[in-house]
mmCIF file of C-alpha atoms in Angstrom:
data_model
loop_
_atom_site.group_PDB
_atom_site.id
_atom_site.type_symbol
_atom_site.label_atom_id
_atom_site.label_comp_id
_atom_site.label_asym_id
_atom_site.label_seq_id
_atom_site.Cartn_x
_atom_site.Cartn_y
_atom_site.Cartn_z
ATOM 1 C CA UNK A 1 -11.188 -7.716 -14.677
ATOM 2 C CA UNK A 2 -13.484 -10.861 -14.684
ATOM 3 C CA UNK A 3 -16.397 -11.678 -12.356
ATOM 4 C CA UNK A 4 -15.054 -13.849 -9.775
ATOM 5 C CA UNK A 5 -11.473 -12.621 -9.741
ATOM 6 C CA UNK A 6 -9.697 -14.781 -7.289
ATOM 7 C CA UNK A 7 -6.929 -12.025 -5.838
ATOM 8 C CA UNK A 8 -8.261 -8.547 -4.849
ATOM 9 C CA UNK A 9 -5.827 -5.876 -4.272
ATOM 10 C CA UNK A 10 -7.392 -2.994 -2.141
ATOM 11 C CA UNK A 11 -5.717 0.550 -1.298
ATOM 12 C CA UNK A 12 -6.924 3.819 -0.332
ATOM 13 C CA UNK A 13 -5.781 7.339 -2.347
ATOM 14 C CA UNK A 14 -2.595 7.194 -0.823
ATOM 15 C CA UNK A 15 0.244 6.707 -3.697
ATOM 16 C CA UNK A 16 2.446 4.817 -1.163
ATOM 17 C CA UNK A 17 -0.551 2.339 -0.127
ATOM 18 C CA UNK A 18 -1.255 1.969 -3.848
ATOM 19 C CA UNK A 19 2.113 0.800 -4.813
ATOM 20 C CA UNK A 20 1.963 -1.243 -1.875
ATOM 21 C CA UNK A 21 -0.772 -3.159 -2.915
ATOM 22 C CA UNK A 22 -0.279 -3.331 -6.857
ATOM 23 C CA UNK A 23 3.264 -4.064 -6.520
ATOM 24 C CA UNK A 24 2.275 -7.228 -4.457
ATOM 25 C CA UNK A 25 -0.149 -7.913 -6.435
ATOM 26 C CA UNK A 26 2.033 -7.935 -10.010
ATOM 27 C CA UNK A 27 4.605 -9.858 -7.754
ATOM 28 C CA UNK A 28 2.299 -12.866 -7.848
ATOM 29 C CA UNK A 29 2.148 -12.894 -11.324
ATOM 30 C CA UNK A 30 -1.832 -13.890 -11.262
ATOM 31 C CA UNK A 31 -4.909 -11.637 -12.554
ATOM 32 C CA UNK A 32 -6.116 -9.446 -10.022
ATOM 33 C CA UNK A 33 -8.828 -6.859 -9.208
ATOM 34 C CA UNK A 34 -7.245 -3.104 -8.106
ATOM 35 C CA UNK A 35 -9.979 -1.724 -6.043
ATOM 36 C CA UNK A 36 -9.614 1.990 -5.296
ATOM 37 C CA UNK A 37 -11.515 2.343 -1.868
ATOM 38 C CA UNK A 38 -12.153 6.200 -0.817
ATOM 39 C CA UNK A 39 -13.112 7.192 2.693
ATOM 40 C CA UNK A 40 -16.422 8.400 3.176
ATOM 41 C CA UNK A 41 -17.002 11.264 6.576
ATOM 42 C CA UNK A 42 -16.608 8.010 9.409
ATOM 43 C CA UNK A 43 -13.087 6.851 7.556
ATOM 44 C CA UNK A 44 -11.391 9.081 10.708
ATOM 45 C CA UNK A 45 -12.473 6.646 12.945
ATOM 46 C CA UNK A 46 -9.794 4.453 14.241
ATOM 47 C CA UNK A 47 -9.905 0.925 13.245
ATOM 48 C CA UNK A 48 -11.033 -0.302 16.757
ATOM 49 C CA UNK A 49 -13.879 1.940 16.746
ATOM 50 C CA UNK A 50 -14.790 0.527 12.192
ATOM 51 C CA UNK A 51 -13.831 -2.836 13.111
ATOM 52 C CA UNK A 52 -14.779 -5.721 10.456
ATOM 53 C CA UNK A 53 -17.062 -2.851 8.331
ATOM 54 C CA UNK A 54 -17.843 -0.447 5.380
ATOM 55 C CA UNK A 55 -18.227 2.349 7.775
ATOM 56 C CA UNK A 56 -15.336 4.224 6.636
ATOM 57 C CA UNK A 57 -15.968 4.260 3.117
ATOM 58 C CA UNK A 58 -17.904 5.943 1.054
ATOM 59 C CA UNK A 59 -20.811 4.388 -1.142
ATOM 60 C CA UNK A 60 -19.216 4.116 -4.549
ATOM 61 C CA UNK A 61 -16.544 2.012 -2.946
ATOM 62 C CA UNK A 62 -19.460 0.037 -1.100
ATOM 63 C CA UNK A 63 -20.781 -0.815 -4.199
ATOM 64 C CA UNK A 64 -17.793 -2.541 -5.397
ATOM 65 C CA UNK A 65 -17.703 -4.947 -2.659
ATOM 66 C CA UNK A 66 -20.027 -7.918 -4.314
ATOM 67 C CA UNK A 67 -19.880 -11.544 -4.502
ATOM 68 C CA UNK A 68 -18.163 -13.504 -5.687
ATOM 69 C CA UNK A 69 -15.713 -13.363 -3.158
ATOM 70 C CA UNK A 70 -12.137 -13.570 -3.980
ATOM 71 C CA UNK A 71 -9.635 -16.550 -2.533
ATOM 72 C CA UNK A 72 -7.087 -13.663 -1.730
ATOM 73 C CA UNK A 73 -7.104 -10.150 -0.740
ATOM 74 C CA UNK A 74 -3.746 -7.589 -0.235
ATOM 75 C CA UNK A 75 -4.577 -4.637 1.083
ATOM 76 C CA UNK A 76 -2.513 -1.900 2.212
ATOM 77 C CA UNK A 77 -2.988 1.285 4.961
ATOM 78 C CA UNK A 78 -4.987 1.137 7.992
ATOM 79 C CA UNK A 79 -8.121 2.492 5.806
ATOM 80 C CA UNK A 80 -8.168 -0.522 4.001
ATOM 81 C CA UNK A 81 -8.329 -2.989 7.104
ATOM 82 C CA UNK A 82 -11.533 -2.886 7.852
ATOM 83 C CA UNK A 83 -12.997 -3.433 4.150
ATOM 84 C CA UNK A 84 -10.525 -6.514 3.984
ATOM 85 C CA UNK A 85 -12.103 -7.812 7.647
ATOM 86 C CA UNK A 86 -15.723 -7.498 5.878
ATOM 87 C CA UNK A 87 -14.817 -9.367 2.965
ATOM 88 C CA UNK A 88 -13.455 -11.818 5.027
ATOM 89 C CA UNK A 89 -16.629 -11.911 7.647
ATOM 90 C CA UNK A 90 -18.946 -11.799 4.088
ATOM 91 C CA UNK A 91 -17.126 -14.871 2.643
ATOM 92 C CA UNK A 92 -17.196 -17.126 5.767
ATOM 93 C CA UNK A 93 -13.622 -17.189 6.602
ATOM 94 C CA UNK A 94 -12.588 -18.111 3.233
ATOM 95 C CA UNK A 95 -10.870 -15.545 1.526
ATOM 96 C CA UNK A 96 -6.893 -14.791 2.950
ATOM 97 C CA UNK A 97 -6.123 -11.680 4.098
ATOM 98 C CA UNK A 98 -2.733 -10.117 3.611
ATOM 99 C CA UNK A 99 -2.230 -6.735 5.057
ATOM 100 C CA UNK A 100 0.701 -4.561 4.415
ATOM 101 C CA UNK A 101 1.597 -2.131 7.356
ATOM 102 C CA UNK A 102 -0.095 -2.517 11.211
ATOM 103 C CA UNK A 103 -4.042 -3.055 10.597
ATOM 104 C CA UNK A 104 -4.281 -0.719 13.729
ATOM 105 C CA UNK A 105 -6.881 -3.161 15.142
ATOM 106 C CA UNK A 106 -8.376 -6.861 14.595
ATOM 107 C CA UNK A 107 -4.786 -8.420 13.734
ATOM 108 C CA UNK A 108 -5.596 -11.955 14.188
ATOM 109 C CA UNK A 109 -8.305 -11.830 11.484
ATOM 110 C CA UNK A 110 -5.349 -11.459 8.810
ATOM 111 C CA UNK A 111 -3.945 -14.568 7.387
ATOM 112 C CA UNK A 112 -0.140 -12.575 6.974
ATOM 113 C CA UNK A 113 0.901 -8.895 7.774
ATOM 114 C CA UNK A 114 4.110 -7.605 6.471
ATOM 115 C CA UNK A 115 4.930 -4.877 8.521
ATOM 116 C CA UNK A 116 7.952 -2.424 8.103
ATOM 117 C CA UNK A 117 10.799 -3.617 10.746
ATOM 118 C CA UNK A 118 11.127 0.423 11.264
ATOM 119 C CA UNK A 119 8.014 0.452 12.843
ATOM 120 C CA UNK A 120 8.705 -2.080 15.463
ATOM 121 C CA UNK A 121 6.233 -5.160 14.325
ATOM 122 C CA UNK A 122 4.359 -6.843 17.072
ATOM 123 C CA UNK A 123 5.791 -10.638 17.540
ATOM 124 C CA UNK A 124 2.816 -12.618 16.295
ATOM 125 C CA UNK A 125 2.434 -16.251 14.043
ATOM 126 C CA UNK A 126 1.261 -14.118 11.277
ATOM 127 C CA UNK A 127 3.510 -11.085 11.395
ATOM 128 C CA UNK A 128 6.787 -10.552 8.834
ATOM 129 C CA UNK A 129 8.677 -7.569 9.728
ATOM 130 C CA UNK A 130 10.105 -6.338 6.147
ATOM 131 C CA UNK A 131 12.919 -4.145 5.439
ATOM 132 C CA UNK A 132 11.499 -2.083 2.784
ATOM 133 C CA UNK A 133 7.741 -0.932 1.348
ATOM 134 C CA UNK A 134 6.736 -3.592 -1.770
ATOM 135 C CA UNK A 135 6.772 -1.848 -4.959
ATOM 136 C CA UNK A 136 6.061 -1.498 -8.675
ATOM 137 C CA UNK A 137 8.988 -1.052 -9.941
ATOM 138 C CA UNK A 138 10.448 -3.574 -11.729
ATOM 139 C CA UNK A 139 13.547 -4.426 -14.108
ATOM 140 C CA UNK A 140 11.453 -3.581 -17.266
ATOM 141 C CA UNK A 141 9.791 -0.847 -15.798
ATOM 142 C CA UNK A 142 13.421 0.437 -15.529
ATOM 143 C CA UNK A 143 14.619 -0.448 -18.414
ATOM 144 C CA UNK A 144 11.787 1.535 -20.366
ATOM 145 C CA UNK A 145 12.712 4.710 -17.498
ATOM 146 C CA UNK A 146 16.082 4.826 -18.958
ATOM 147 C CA UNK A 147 15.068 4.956 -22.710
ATOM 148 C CA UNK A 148 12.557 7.356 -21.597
ATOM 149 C CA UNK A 149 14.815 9.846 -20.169
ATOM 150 C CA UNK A 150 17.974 8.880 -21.765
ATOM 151 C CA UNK A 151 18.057 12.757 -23.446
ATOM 152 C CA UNK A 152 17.473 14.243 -20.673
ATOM 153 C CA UNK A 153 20.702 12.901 -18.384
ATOM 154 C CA UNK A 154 23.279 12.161 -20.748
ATOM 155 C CA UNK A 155 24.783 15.205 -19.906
ATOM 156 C CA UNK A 156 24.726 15.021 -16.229
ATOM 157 C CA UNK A 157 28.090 14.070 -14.987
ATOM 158 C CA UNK A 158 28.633 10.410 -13.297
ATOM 159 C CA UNK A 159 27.783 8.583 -10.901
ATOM 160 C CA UNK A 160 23.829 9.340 -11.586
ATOM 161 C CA UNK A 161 21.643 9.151 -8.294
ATOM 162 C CA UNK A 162 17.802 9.165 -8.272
ATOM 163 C CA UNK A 163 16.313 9.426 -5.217
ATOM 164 C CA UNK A 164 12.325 8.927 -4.983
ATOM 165 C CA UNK A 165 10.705 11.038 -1.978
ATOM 166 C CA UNK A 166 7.059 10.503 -1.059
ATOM 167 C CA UNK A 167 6.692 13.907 1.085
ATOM 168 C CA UNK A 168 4.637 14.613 4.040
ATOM 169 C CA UNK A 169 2.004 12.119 5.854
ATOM 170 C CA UNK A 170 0.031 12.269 8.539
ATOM 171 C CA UNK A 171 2.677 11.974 11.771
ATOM 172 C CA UNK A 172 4.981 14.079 9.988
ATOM 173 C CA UNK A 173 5.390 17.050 7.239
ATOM 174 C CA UNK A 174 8.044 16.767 4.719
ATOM 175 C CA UNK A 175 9.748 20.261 5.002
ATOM 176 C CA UNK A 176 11.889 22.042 2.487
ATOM 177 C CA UNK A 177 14.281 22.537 5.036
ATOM 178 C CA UNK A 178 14.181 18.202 4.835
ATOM 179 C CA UNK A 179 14.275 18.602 1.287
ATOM 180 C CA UNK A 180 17.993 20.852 1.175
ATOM 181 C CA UNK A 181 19.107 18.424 3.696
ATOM 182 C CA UNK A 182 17.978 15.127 1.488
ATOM 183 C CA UNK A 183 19.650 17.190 -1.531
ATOM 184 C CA UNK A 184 22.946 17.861 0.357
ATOM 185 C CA UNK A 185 23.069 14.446 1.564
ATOM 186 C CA UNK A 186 23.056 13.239 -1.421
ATOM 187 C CA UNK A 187 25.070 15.829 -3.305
ATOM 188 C CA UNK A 188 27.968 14.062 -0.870
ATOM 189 C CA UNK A 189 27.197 10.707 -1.750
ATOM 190 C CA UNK A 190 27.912 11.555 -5.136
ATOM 191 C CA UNK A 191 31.109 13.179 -3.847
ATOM 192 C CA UNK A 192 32.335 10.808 -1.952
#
């Protein structure tokens, strides 16, 4: 990506936050910089204690951080909101902040946060509660799925369900006791 890229798209090594943040970021339809940001031994710290920082991040990712500062940066995870808040701080208020998913701490310095209604947004000017996590996955993405693996489920009986699982996280481990139950569940979808 160009020098001077005008949309930054930040995420941590979380798949989830990644897809986040890309899929946003493709949504717009604009060139954009992905910037992979990895914690470095402080990224435990909760946001409050980070605030608008590097702290949490380890030098490679510092040294990615340079002017010129984009107009726009989407970022996604808590890990990501204080990076956003220094770019922010570094280009004098200029560059917009849109934060997928509760910052965890310095709220008002983002321009929009879309936050999952399932986690109970706070009421605020620049809140959206939104039903479901952005994405990647798009109609042609699809589309070249379904050639892909054509071979491979034409002999599966109808209807055909996928379902995508993203497994454990922090709050909560994705057992395979969940797993039967997501696969029985399912199994009487198709059923029914």
């Amino acid at each position: 990506m160009p020098e001077g890229t005008a949309i930054w798209a930040l995420a941590d090594g979380k798949a989830g936050n990644r897809s986040q943040a890309f899929g946003v970021a493709d949504a717009l339809g604009q060139p954009y910089r992905e910037i992979c940001i990895d914690d470095g031994p402080l990224g435990i710290l909760p946001n409050i204690l980070l605030g608008a920082s590097l702290t949490g991040i380890d030098a490679s990712s510092r040294n990615m951080l340079t002017p010129p500062w984009p107009d726009l940066v989407i970022a996604a995870g808590r890990r990501t909101a204080p990076v956003a808040r220094w770019i922010k701080h570094r280009a004098g208020g200029k560059t917009k902040l849109c934060q997928i998913m509760d910052p965890g701490a310095g709220r008002s310095d983002f321009d929009l946060i879309a936050w999952p209604a399932h986690d109970r947004p706070a009421n605020a000017a620049n809140v959206m509660a939104i039903k479901a996590a952005p994405h990647r996955i798009t109609p042609a993405r699809l589309a070249a799925a379904r050639v892909e693996w054509a071979g491979a489920v034409d002999e599966l009986p109808m209807p055909r369900i996928a379902v995508l699982v993203g497994g454990s996280t922090r709050r909560r481990r994705f057992t395979d006791a969940m797993a039967r139950e997501l696969g029985e569940m399912t199994n009487a979808a198709a059923d029914a």
